[in-house]
Short mmCIF file of C-alpha atoms (C1' of nucleotides) in Angstrom, two decimals:
data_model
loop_
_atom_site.label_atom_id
_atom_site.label_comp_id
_atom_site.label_asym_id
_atom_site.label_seq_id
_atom_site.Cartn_x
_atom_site.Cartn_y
_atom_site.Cartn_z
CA UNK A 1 14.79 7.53 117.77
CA UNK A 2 17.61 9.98 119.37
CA UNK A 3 16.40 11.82 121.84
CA UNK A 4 17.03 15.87 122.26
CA UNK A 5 18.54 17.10 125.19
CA UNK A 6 18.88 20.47 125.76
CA UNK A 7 21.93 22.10 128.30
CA UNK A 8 20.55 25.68 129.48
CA UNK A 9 23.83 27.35 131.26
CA UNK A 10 23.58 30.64 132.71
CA UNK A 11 26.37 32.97 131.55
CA UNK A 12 28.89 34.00 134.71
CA UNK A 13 25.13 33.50 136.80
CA UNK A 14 26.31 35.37 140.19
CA UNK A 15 27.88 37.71 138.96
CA UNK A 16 25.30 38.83 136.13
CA UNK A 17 22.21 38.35 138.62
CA UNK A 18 24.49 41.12 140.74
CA UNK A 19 25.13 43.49 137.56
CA UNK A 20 20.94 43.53 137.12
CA UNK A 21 20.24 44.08 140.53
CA UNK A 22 22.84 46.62 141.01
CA UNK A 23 23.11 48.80 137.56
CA UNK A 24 26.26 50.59 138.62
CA UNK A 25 27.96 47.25 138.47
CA UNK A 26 26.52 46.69 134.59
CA UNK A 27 29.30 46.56 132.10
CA UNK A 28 32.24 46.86 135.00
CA UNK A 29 34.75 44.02 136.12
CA UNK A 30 33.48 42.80 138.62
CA UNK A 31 34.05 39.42 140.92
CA UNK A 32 31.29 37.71 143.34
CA UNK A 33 33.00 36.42 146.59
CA UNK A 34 32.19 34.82 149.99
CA UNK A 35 32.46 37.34 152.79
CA UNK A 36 34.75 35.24 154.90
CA UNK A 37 38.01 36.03 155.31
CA UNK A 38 39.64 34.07 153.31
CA UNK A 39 37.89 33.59 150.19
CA UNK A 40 38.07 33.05 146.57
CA UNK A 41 36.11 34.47 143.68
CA UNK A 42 33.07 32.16 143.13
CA UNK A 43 31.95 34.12 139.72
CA UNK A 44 33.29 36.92 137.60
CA UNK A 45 31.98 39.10 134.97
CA UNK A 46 33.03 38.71 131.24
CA UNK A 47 34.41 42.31 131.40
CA UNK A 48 36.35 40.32 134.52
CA UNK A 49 37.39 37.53 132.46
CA UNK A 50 38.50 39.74 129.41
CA UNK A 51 41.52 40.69 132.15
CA UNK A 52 42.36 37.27 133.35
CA UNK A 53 40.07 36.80 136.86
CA UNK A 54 39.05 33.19 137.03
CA UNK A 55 37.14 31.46 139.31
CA UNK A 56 38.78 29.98 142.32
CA UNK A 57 41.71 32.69 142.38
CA UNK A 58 41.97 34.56 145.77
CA UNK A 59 41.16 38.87 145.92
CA UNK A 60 44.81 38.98 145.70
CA UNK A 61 45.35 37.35 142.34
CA UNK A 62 42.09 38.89 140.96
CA UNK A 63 43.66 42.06 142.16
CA UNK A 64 46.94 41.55 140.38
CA UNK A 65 45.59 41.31 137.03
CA UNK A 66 42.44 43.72 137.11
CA UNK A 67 43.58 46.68 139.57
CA UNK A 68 39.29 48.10 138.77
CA UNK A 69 38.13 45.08 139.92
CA UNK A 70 35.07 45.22 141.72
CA UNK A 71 34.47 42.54 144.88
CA UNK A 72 30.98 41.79 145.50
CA UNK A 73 29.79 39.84 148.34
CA UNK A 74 27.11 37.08 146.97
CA UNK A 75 24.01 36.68 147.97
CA UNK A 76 22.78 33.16 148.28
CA UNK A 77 18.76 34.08 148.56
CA UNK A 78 19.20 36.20 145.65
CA UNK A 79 20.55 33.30 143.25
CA UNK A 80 18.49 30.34 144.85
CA UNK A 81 14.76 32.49 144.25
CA UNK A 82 16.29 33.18 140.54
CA UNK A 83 17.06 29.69 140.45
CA UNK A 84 13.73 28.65 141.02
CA UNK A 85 11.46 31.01 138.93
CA UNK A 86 14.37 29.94 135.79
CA UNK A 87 12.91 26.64 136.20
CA UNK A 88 9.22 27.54 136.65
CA UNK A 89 10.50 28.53 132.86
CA UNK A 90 11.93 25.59 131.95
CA UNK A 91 8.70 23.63 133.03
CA UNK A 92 6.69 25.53 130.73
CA UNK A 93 8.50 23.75 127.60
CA UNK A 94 8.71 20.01 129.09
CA UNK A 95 8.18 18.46 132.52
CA UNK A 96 11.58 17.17 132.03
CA UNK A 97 13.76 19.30 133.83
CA UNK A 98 16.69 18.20 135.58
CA UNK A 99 18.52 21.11 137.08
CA UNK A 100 21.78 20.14 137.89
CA UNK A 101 23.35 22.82 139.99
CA UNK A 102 22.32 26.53 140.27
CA UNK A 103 23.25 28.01 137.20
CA UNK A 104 22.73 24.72 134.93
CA UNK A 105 19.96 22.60 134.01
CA UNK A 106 19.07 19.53 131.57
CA UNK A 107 15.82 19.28 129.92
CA UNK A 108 14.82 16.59 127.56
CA UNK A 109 12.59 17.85 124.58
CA UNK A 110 12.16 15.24 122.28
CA UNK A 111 8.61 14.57 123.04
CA UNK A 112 7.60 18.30 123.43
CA UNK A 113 9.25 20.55 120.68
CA UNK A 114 7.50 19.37 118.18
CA UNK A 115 4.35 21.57 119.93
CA UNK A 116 6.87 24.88 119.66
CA UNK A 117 8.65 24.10 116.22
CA UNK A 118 11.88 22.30 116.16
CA UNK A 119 14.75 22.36 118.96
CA UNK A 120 16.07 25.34 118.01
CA UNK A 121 13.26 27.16 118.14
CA UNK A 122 12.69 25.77 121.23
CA UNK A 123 16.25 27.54 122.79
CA UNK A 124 15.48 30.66 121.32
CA UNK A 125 12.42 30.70 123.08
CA UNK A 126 13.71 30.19 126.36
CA UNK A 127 17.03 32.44 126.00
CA UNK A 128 13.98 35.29 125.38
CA UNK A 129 12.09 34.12 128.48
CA UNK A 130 15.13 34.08 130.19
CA UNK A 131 16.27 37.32 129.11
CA UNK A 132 12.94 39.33 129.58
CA UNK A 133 12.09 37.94 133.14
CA UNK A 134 15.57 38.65 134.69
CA UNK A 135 17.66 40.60 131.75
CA UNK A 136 20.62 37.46 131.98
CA UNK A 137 21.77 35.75 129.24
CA UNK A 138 22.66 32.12 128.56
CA UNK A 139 23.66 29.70 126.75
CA UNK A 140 22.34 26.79 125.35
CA UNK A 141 23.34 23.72 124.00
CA UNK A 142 21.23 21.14 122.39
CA UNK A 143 22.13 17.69 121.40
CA UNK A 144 21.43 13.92 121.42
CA UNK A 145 22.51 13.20 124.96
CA UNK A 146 23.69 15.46 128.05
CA UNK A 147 27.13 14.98 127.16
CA UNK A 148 26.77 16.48 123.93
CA UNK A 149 24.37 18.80 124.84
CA UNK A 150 26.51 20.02 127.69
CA UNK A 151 29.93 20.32 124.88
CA UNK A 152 27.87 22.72 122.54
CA UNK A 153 26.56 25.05 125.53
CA UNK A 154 30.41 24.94 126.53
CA UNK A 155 31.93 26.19 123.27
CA UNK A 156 29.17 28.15 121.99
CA UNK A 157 29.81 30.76 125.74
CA UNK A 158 28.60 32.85 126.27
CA UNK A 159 24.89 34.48 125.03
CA UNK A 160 24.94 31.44 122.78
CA UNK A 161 22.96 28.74 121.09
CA UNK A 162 24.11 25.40 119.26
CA UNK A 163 22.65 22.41 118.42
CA UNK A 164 25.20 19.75 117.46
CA UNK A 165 22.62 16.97 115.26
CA UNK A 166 23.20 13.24 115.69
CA UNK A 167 24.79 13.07 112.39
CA UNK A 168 27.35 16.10 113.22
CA UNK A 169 28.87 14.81 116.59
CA UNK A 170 31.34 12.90 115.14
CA UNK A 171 32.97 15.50 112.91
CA UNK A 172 32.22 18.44 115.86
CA UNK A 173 34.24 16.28 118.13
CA UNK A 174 37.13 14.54 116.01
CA UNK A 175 40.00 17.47 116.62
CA UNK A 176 38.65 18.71 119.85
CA UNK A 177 40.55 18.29 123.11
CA UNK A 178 39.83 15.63 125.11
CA UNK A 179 39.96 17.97 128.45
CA UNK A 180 36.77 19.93 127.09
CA UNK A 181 34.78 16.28 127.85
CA UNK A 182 32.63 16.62 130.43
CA UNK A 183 34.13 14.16 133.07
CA UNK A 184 37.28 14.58 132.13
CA UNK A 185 39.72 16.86 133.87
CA UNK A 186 43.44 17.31 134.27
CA UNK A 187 44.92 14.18 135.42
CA UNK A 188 42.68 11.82 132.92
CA UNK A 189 43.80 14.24 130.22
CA UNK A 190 47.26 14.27 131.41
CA UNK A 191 46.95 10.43 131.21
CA UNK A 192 45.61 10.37 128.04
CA UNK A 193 48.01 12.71 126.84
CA UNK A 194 51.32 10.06 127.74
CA UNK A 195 49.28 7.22 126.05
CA UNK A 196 48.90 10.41 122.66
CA UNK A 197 45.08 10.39 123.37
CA UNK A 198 44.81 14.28 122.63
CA UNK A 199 41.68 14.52 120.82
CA UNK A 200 38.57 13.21 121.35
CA UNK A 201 38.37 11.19 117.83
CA UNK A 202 41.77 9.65 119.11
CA UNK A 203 40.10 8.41 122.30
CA UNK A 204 36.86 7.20 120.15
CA UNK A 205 39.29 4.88 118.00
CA UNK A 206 41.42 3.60 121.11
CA UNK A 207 40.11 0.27 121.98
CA UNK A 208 38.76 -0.71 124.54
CA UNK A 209 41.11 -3.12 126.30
CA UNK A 210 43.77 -0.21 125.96
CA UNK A 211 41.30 2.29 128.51
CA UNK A 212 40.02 -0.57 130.52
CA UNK A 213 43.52 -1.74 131.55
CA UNK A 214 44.98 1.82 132.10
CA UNK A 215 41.54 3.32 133.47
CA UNK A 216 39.15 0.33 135.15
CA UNK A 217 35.82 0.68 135.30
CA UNK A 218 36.00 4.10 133.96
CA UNK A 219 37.81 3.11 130.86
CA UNK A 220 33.94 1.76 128.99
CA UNK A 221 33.08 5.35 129.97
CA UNK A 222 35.96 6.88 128.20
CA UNK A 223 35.28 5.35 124.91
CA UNK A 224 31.76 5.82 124.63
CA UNK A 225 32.60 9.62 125.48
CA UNK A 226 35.19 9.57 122.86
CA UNK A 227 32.63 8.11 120.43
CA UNK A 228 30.06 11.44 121.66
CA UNK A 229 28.06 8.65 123.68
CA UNK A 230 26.07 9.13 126.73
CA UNK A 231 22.85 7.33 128.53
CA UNK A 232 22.36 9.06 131.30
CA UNK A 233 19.21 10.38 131.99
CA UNK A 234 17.61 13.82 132.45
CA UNK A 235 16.35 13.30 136.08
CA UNK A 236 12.96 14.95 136.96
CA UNK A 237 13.48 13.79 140.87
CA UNK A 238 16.49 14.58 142.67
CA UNK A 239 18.17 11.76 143.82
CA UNK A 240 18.36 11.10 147.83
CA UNK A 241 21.49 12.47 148.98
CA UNK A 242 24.78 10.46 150.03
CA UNK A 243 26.18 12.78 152.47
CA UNK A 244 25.25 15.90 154.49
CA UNK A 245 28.56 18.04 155.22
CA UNK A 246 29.61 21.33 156.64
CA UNK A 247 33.38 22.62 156.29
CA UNK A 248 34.82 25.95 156.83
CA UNK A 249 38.33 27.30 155.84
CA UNK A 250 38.89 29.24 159.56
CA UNK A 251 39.85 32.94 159.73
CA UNK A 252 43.33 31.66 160.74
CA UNK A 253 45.40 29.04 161.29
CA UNK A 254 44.53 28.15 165.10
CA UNK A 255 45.81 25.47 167.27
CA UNK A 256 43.79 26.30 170.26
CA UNK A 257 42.00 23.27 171.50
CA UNK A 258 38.89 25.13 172.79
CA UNK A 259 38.82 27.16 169.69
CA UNK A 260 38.62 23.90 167.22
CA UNK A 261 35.82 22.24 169.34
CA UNK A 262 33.87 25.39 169.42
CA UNK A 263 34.15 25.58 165.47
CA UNK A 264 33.42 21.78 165.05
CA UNK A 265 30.11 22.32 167.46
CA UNK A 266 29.15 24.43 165.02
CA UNK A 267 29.56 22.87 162.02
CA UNK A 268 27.91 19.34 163.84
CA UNK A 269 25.01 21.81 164.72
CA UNK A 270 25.04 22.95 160.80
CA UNK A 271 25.01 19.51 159.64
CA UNK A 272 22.91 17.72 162.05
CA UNK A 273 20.04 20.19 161.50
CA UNK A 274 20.01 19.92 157.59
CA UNK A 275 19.55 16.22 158.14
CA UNK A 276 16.76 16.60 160.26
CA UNK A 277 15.17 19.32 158.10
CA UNK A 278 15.61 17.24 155.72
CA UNK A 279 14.10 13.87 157.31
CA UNK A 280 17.67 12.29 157.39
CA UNK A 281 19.85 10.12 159.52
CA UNK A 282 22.82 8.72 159.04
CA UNK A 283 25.29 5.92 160.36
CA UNK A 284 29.22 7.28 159.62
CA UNK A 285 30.73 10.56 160.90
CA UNK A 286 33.73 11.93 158.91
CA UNK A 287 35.80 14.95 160.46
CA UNK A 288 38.10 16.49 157.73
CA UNK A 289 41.36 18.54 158.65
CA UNK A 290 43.85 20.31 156.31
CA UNK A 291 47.32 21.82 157.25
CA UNK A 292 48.14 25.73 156.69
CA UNK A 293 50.25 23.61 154.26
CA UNK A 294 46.96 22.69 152.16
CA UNK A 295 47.83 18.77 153.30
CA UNK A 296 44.18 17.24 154.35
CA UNK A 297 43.21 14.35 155.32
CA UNK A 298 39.53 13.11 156.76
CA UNK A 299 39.55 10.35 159.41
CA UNK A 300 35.30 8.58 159.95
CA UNK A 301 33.95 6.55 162.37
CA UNK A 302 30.92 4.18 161.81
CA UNK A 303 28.51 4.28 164.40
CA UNK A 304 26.24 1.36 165.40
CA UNK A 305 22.74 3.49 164.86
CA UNK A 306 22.01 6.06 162.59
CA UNK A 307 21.63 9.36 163.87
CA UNK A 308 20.98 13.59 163.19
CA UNK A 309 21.37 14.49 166.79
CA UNK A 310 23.75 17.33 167.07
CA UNK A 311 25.25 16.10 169.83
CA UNK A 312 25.71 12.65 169.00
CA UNK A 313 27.87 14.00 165.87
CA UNK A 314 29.52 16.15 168.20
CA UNK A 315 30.51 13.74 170.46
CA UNK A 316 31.53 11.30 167.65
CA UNK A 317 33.92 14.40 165.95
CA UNK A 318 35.23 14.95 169.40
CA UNK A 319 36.68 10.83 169.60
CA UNK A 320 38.04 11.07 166.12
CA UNK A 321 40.02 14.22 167.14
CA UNK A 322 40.87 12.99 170.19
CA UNK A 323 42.63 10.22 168.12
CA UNK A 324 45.01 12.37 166.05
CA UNK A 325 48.39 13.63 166.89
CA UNK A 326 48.45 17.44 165.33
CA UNK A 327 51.65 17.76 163.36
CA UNK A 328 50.61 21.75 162.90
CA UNK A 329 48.15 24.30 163.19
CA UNK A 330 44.64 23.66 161.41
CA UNK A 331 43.50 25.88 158.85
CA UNK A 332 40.34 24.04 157.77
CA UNK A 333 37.57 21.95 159.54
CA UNK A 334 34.85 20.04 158.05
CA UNK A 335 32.42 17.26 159.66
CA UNK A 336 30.14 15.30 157.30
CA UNK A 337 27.52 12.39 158.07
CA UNK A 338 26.77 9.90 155.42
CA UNK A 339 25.28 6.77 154.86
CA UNK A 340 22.21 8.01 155.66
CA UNK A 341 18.41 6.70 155.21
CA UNK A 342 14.86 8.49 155.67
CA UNK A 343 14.21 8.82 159.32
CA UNK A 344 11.19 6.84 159.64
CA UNK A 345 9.92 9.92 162.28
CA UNK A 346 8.52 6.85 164.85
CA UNK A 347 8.94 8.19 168.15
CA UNK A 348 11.31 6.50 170.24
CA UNK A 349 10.42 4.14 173.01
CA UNK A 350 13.07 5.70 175.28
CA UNK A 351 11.41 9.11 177.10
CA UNK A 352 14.78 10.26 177.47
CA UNK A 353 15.82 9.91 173.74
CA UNK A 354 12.01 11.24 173.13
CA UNK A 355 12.60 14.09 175.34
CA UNK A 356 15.60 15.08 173.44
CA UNK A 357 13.98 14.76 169.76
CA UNK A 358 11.26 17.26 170.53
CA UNK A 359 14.16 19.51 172.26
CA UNK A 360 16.06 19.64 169.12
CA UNK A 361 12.57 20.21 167.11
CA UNK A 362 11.76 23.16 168.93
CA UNK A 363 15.09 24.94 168.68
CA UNK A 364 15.06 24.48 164.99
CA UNK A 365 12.21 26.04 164.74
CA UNK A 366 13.12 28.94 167.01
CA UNK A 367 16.58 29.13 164.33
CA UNK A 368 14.21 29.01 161.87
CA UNK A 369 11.91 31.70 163.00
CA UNK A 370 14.65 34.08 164.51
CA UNK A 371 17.68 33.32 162.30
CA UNK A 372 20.18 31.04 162.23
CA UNK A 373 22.63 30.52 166.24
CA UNK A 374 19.67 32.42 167.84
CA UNK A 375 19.00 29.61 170.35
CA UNK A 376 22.65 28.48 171.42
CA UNK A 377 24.17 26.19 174.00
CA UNK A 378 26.40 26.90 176.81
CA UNK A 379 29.32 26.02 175.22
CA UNK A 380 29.04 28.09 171.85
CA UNK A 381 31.79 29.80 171.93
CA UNK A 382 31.99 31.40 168.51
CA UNK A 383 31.27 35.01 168.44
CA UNK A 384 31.00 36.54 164.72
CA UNK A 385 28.21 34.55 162.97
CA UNK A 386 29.19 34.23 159.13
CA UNK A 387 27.25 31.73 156.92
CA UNK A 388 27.74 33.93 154.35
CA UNK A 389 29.37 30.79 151.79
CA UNK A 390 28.47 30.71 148.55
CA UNK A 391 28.50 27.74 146.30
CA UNK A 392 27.30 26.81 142.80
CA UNK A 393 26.60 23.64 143.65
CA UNK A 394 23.86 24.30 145.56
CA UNK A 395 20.18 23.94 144.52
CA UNK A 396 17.57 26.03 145.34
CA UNK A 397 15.22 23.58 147.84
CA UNK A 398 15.87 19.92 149.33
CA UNK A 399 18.74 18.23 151.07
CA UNK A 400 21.28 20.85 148.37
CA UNK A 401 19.90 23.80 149.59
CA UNK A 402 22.18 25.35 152.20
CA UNK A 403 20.05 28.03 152.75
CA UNK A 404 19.46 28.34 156.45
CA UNK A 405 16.65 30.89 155.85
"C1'" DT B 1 48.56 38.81 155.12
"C1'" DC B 2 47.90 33.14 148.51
"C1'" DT B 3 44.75 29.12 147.48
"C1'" DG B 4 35.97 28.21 149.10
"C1'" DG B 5 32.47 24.88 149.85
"C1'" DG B 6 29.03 21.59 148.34
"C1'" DG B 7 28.84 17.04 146.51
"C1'" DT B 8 29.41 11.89 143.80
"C1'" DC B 9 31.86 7.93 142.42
"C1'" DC B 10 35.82 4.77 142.35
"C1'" DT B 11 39.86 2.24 144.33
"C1'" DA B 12 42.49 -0.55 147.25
"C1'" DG B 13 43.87 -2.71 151.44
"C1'" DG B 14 42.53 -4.91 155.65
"C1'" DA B 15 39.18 -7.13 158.88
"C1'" DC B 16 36.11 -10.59 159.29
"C1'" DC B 17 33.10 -14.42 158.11
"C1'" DC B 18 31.77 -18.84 156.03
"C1'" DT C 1 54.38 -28.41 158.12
"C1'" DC C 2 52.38 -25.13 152.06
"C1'" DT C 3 49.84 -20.28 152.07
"C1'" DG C 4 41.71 -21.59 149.15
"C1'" DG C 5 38.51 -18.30 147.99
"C1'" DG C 6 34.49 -15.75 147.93
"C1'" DG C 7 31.75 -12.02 149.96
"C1'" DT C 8 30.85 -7.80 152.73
"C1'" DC C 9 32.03 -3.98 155.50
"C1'" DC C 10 35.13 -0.39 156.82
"C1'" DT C 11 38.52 3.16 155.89
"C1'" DA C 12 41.34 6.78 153.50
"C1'" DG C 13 42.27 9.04 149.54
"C1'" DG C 14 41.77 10.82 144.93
"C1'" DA C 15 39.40 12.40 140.55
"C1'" DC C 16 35.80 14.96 138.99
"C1'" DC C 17 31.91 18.28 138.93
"C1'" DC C 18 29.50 23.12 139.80
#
DNA sequence: TCTGGGGTCCTAGGACCC
DNA sequence: TCTGGGGTCCTAGGACCC
């Protein structure tokens, strides 16, 4: 039996939560930003969009092509509680709810909407819940697999509902593009393009041996996407995280070594206490660096125990850097730790490494209590405090929420 | 006064070991 | 006085996603 997945999508979700919130926004262009310096637009309105503002232009661009256009700093607590109570909604039409990122989730109704009517009945019903709790709309897609499912939410933007049936997905998918696959993006398609694999019935007909030789591993995936296939599963659990990493695009171009340590204390402090929030450790430390001339490059160091002390990362970021020659200024800094396992929380036998543990435990919970860079060391250096980052990949709780509230 | 930040997965070469 | 070969770990980079 096929299963039914359904793809629930929230239509331009920042900047629509914003428009609700705020009423003089409602029906204006507007664009939902970071409030560092330099930032990009995260989110913008349909009336945006109907102008030309896309997401990952800068205020300039977005600017240039809507002169009304209306910059809204986001507001991460705002998105993450909505985030949460859309899938206390979900939940009430199947416990299996996979949602993906903050404006997207998977749930997987083939055993349960039979007990509402039939899947579409099911979508309408949540695009009302939806709609009544918070006045946002989205978009759903329903289909056999995520793939699918995730195709029909896609075309069907925005306020819209489509269920593409088993027997349809072949004839839904023969002329379309193969760039509007989820998984495939500009340089597959570009690929694809060269070996005149435009359409996704062309790359469903293409055997195997062709994609496997010019593709690998991903080739088998490539035909069973061309063919509308997909197994993956609608995870209930999320999964336990790879990486923990913190990187910041700085308000300029600096040079100054006291400057760059300062910022990369920081972002070791950022990453070392989401890991131990989180009950993680990890064994390899990766410092990323990119030019004013957008070149970047990362550089990691594999250490011989696993680790979330703040300082240990630190110390780690500060050999790496002390290992490259600087060909320029730096314009972005980012320090990650991966590799990483549960901390199994057993006290250590060393009182010194002890001592430290229950040092770092009580200033997270002053940071927690008083706000994040409340409790500081000597050599902070940083004066303006600015998490304010947004990102749609975030989730609202575990190891993906970067909520430091 | 251009171009964010959070991730995952895959590749390919080299070190090292048996 | 002819360079086997498998396996794992480490590293850097790139493609893709939201």
């Amino acid at each position: 039996m096929s299963k039914i997945i359904l793809c629930v999508d929230m239509d331009a979700f920042f900047a629509s939560v914003e428009q609700r919130t705020r009423p003089y926004l409602k029906g204006k262009p507007i664009a939902v930003i970071g409030s560092a310096k330099r930032t990009v637009i995260t989110t913008a309105s349909y009336e945006a969009r109907a102008y030309g503002v896309k997401t990952g232009m800068n205020i300039y661009e977005g600017k240039k092509v809507c002169p009304q256009l209306i910059l809204v700093i986001g507001d991460n607590e705002k998105y993450a509680y909505t985030c949460m109570e859309l899938e206390r909604i979900y939940l009430t039409f199947t416990p299996d709810v996979e949602v993906y990122s903050i404006d997207e989730a998977f749930l997987d109704i083939t055993k349960s909407h039979h007990l509402f009517g039939n899947p579409e009945t099911v979508g309408i019903a949540i695009k009302k819940a939806v709609k009544d709790r918070f006045g946002i709309t989205c978009t759903i897609g329903i289909g056999p697999n995520k793939l699918i499912a995730k195709l029909a939410s896609d075309v069907q933007k925005p306020d819209g509902l489509k269920w593409i049936k088993p027997e349809d997905v072949k004839d839904t998918i023969k002329d379309l593009p193969v760039k509007e696959l989820w998984g495939i993006g500009q340089k597959i398609s570009a690929i694809l393009g060269t070996m005149g694999i435009r359409t996704c019935g062309k790359l469903g007909q293409t055997p195997l041996s062709v994609l496997r030789n010019r593709f690998g591993i991903i080739g088998m995936r490539l035909k069973a996407m061309g063919l509308g296939l997909d197994d993956s599963p609608v995870n209930r659990e999320e999964e336990e995280p790879k990486s923990i990493g913190h990187s910041m695009t700085l308000p300029r171009d600096i040079w100054e070594r006291e400057e760059i340590e300062a910022y990369l204390l920081r972002l070791s402090e950022m990453v070392g206490r989401r890991a131990r929030k989180n009950g993680f450790i990890g064994k390899v430390i990766s410092l990323v660096i990119r030019y004013p001339d957008f070149e970047t490059f990362s550089k990691q160091k594999t250490l011989n125990d696993f680790t979330n002390d703040t300082h240990v990362i630190y110390w780690n970021v500060m050999d790496i850097i002390n290992s490259i020659r600087f060909r320029d200024k730096v314009r972005l800094l980012g320090v990650s730790l991966s590799t990483l396992t549960r901390d199994p929380l057993q006290l250590s036998l060393f009182k010194e490494s002890r001592r430290r543990k229950s040092l770092l435990q009580t200033m997270d919970r002053i940071n927690d209590r008083y706000g994040d860079f409340t409790l500081i060391w000597g050599s902070y250096k940083i004066q303006e405090v600015d998490s304010g980052v947004i990102s749609p990949a975030w989730r609202p709780s575990g190891v993906r929420c970067v909520n430091f509230k």
